[in-house]
mmCIF file of C-alpha atoms in Angstrom:
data_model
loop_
_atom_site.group_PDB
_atom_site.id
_atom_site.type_symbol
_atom_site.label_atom_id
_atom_site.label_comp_id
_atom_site.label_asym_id
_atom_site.label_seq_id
_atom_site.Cartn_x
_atom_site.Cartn_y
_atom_site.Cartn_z
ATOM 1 C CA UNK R 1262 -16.842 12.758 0.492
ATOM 2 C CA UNK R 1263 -16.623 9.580 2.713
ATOM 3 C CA UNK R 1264 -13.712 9.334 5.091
ATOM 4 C CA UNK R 1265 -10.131 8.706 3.141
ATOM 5 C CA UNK R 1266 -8.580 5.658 4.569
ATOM 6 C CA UNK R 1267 -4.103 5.810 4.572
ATOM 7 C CA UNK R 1268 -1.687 3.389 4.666
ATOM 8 C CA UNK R 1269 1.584 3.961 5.151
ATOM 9 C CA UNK R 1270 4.233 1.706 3.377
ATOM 10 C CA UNK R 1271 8.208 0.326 4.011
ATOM 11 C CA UNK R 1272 7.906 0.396 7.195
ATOM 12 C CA UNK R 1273 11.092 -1.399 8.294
ATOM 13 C CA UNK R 1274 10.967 -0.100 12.327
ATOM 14 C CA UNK R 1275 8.893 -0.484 15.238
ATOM 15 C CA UNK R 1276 9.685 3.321 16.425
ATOM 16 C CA UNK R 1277 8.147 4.212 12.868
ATOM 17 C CA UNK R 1278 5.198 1.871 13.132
ATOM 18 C CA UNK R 1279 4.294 3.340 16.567
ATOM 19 C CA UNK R 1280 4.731 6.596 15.213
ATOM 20 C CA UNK R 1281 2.367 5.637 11.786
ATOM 21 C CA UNK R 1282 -0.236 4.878 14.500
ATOM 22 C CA UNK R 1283 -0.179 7.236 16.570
ATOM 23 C CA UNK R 1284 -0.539 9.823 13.749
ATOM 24 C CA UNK R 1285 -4.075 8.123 12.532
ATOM 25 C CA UNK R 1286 -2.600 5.174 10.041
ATOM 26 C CA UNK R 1287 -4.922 2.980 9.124
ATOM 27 C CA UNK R 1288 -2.757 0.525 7.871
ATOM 28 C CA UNK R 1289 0.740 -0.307 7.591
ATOM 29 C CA UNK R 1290 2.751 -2.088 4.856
ATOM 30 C CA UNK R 1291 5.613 -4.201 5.338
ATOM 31 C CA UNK R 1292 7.253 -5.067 2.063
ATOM 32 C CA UNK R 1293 8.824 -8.702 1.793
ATOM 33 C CA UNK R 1294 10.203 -8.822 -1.685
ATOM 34 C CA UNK R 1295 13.831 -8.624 -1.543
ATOM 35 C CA UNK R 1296 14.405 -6.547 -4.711
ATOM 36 C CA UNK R 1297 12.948 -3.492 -2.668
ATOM 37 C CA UNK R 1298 14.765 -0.960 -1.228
ATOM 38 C CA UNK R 1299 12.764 -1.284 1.991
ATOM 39 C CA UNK R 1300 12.691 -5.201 2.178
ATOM 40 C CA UNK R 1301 12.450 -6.039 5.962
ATOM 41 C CA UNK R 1302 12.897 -9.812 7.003
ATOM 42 C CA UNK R 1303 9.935 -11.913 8.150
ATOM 43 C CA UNK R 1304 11.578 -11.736 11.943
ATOM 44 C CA UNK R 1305 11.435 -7.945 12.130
ATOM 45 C CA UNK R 1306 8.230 -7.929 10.080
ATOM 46 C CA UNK R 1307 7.020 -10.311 12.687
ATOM 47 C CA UNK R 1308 8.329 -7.802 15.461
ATOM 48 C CA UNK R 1309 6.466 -5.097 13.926
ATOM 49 C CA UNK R 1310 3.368 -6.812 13.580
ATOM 50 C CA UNK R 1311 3.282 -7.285 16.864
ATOM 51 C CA UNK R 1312 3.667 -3.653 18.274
ATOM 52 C CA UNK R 1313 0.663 -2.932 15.801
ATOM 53 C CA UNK R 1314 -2.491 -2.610 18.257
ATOM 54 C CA UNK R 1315 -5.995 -3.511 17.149
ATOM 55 C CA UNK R 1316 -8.061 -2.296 14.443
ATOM 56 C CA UNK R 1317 -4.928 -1.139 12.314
ATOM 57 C CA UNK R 1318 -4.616 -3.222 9.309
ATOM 58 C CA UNK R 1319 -0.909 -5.593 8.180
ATOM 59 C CA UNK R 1320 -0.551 -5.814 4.914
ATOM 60 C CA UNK R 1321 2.718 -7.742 3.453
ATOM 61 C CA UNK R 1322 3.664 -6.977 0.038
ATOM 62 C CA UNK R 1323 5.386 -9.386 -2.286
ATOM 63 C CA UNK R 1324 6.685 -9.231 -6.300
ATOM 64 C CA UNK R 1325 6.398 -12.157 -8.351
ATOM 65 C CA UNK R 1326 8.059 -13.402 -5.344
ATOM 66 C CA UNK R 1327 8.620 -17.760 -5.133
ATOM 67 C CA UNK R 1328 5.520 -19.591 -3.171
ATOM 68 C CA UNK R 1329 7.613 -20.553 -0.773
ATOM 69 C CA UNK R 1330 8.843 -17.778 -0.008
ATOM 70 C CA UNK R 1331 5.677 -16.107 0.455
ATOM 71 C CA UNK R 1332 4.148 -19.088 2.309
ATOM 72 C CA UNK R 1333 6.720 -18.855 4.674
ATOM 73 C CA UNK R 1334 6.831 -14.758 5.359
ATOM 74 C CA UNK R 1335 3.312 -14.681 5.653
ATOM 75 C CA UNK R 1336 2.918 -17.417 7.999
ATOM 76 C CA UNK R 1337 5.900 -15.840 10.827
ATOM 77 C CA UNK R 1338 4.325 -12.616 10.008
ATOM 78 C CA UNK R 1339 0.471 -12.958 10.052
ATOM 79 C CA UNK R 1340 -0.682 -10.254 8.039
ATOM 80 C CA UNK R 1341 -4.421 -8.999 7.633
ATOM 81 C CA UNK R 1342 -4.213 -8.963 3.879
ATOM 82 C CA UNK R 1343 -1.384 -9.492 1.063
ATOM 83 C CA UNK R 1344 -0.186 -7.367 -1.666
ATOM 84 C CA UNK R 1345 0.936 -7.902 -4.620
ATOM 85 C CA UNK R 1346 3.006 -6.219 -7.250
ATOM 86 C CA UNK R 1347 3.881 -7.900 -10.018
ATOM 87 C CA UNK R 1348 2.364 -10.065 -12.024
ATOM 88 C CA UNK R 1349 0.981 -12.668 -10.098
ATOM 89 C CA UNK R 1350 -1.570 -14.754 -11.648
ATOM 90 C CA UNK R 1351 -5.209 -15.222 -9.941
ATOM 91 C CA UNK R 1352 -3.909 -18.625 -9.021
ATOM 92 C CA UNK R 1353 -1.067 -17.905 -6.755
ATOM 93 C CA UNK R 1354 -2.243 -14.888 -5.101
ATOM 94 C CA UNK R 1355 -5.648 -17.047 -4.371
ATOM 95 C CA UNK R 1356 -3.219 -19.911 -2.829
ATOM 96 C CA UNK R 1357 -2.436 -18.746 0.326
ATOM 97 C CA UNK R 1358 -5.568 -18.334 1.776
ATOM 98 C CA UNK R 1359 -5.328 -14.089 3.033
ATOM 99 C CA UNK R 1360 -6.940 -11.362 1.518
ATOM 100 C CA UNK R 1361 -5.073 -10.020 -1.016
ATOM 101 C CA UNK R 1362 -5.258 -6.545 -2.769
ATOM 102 C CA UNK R 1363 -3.765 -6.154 -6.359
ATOM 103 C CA UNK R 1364 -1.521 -3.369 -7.589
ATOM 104 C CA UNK R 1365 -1.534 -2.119 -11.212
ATOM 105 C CA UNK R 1366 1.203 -0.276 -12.729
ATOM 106 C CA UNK R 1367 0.023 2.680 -14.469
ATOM 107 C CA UNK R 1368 2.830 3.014 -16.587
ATOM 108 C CA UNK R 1369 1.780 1.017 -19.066
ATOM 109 C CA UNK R 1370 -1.698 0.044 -20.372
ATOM 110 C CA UNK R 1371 -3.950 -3.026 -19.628
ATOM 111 C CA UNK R 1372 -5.246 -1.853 -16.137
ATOM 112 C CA UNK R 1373 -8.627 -3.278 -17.363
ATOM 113 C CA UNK R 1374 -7.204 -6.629 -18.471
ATOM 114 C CA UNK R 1375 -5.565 -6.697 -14.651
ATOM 115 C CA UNK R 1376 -8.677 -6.181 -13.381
ATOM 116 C CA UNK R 1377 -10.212 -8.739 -15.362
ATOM 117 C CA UNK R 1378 -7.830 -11.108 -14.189
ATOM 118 C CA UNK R 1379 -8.247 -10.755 -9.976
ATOM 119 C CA UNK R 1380 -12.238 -10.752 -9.336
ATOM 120 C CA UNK R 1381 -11.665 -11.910 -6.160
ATOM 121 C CA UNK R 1382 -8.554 -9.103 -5.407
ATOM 122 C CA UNK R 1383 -10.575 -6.984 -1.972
ATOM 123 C CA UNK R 1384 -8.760 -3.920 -3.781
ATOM 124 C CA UNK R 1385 -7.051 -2.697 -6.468
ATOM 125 C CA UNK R 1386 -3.507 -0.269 -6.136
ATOM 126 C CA UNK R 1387 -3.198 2.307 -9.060
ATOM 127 C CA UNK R 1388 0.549 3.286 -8.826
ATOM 128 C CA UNK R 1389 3.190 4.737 -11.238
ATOM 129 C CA UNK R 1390 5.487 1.984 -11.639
ATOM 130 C CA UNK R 1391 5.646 -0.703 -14.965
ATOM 131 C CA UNK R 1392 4.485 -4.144 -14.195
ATOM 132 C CA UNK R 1393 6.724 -5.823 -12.173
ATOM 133 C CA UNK R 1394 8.732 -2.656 -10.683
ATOM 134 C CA UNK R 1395 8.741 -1.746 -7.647
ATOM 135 C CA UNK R 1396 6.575 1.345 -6.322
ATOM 136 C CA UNK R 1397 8.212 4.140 -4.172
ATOM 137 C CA UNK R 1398 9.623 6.115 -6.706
ATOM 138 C CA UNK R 1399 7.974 9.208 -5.635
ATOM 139 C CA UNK R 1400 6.276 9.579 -9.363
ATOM 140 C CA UNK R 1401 2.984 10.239 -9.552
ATOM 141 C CA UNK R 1402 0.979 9.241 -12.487
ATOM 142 C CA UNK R 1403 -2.137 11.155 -14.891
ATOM 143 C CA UNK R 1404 -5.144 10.741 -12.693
ATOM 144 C CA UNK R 1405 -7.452 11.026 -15.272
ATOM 145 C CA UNK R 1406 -6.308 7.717 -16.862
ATOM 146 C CA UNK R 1407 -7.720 6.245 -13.592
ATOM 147 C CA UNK R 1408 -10.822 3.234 -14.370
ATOM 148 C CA UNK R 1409 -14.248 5.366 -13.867
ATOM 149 C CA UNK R 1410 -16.357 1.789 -13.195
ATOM 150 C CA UNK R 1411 -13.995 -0.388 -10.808
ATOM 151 C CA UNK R 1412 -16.539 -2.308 -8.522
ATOM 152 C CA UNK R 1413 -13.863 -2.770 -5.721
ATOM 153 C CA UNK R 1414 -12.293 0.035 -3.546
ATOM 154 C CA UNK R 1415 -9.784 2.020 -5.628
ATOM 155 C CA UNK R 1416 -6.276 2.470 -3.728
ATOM 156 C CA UNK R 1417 -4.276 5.774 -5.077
ATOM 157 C CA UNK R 1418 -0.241 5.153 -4.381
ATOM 158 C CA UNK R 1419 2.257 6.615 -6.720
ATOM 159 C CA UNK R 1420 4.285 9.902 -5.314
ATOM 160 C CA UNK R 1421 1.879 11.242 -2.954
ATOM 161 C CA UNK R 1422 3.332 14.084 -0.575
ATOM 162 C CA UNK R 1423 2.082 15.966 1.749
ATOM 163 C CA UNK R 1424 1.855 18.986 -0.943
ATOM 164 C CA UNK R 1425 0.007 17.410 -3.347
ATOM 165 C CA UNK R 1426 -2.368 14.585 -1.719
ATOM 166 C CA UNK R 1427 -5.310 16.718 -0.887
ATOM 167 C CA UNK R 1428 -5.108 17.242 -4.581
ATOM 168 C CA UNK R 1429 -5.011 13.727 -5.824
ATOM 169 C CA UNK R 1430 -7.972 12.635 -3.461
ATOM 170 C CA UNK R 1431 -9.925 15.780 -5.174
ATOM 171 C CA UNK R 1432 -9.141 14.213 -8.227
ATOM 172 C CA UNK R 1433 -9.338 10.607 -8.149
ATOM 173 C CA UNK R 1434 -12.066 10.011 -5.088
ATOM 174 C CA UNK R 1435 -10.292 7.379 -3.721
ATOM 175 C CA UNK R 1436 -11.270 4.583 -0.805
ATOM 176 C CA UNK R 1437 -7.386 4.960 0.067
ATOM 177 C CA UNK R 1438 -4.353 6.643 -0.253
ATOM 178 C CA UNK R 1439 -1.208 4.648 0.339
ATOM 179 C CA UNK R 1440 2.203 6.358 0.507
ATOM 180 C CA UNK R 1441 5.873 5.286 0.933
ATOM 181 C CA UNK R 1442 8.748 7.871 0.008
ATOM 182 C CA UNK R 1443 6.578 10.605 0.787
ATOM 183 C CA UNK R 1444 7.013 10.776 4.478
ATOM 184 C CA UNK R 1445 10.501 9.459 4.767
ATOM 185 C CA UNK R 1446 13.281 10.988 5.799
ATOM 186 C CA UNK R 1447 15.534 7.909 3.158
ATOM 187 C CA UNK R 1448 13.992 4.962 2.265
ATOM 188 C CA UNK R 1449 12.426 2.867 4.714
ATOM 189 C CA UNK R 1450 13.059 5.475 7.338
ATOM 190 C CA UNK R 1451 10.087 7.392 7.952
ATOM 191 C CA UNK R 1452 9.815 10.982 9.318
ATOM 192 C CA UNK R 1453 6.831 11.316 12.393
ATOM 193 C CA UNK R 1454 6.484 15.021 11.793
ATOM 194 C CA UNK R 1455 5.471 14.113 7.809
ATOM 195 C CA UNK R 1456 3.518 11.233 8.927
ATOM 196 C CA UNK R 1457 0.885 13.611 10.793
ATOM 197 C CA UNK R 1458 1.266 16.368 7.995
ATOM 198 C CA UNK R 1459 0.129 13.637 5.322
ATOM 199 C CA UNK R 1460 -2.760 12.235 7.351
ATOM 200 C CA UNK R 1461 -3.809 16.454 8.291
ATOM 201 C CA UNK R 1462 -4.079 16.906 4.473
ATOM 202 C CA UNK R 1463 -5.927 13.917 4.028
ATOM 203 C CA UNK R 1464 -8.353 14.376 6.740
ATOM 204 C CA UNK R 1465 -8.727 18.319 4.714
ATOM 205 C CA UNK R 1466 -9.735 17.091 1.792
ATOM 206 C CA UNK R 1467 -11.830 14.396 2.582
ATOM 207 C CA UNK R 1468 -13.755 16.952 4.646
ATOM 208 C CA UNK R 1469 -14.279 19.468 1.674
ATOM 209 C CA UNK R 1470 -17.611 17.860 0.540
#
């Protein structure tokens, strides 16, 4: 199995965002939609984008969110790609000129018609949540029900722990895991010591085959 890439999510500190990199992060999410537990403005988002050293990735995550709102976050925050979790039309998440990766809430059906919808998405996010929720519930989701011919890298969120993420990758192959509540101490506060635990297990399993 190739390498398992991770991003860790709600980041809302710059002590935590040193501590996602030093474990092996690959990414980081800061989440800019203020009906989320672990909203963080654009000036501390900015802060924290700055403390992030090369070759680990920003992404800024938004919810049916206003255009100006996102127009303005992303440009004082600069992030390498957008996210978005709601339902955003092709049109808007297009508009602002960043990569942007789609999430799909696998709650309820139509993850093809999402799909269909976002061609040029440079991912798609399977999570647990209903369309326009928001994700960190710590809920995982059936697996199985998982698209078996997605022509983009497949991102597996939804209540992923350290106990049971080895598992999931087993199960769904994915390009990326991406996990929020499971390695914080309350939300937005994350805990180091389940930070490196997380990335251990991933680094297991994607080393079994």
């Amino acid at each position: 199995m190739n390498r398992v890439r991770v991003k860790f999510c709600g980041i809302t500190r710059v002590d935590d965002a040193h501590d996602a990199v030093r474990s092996g992060a690959d990414a980081i999410g800061l989440v800019l939609t203020k009906k989320s537990r672990r909203f963080v403005d654009p000036e501390c988002a900015a802060a924290i984008r700055k403390s992030v050293p090369p070759f680990v990735s920003v992404v800024a995550l938004f919810s049916d969110d206003d255009a100006d709102w996102v127009s303005a976050a992303t440009h004082q925050v600069r992030p390498d790609f957008l996210q978005f979790h709601g339902n955003e039309t092709r049109e808007s998440c297009e508009s602002f000129g960043i990569p942007y990766i789609k999430s799909i809430g696998m709650a309820a059906a139509g993850a093809d018609a999402v799909i269909a919808q976002h061609p040029n998405a440079v991912a798609f996010l399977f999570d647990s949540h209903r369309p326009g929720e928001n994700g960190g519930s710590g809920v995982t989701f059936d697996w199985n029900t998982l698209p078996t011919e997605l022509h983009k890298p497949l991102i597996l969120a939804g209540g992923l722990t350290c106990d049971n993420v080895a598992l999931a990758i087993r199960a769904a192959r994915p390009f990326a895991v991406d996990v929020s509540s499971g390695i914080e101490h309350s939300p937005g506060i994350k805990d180091a010591e389940k930070m490196r635990r997380f990335i251990s297990e991933v680094q297991r399993a994607s080393g079994d085959n």
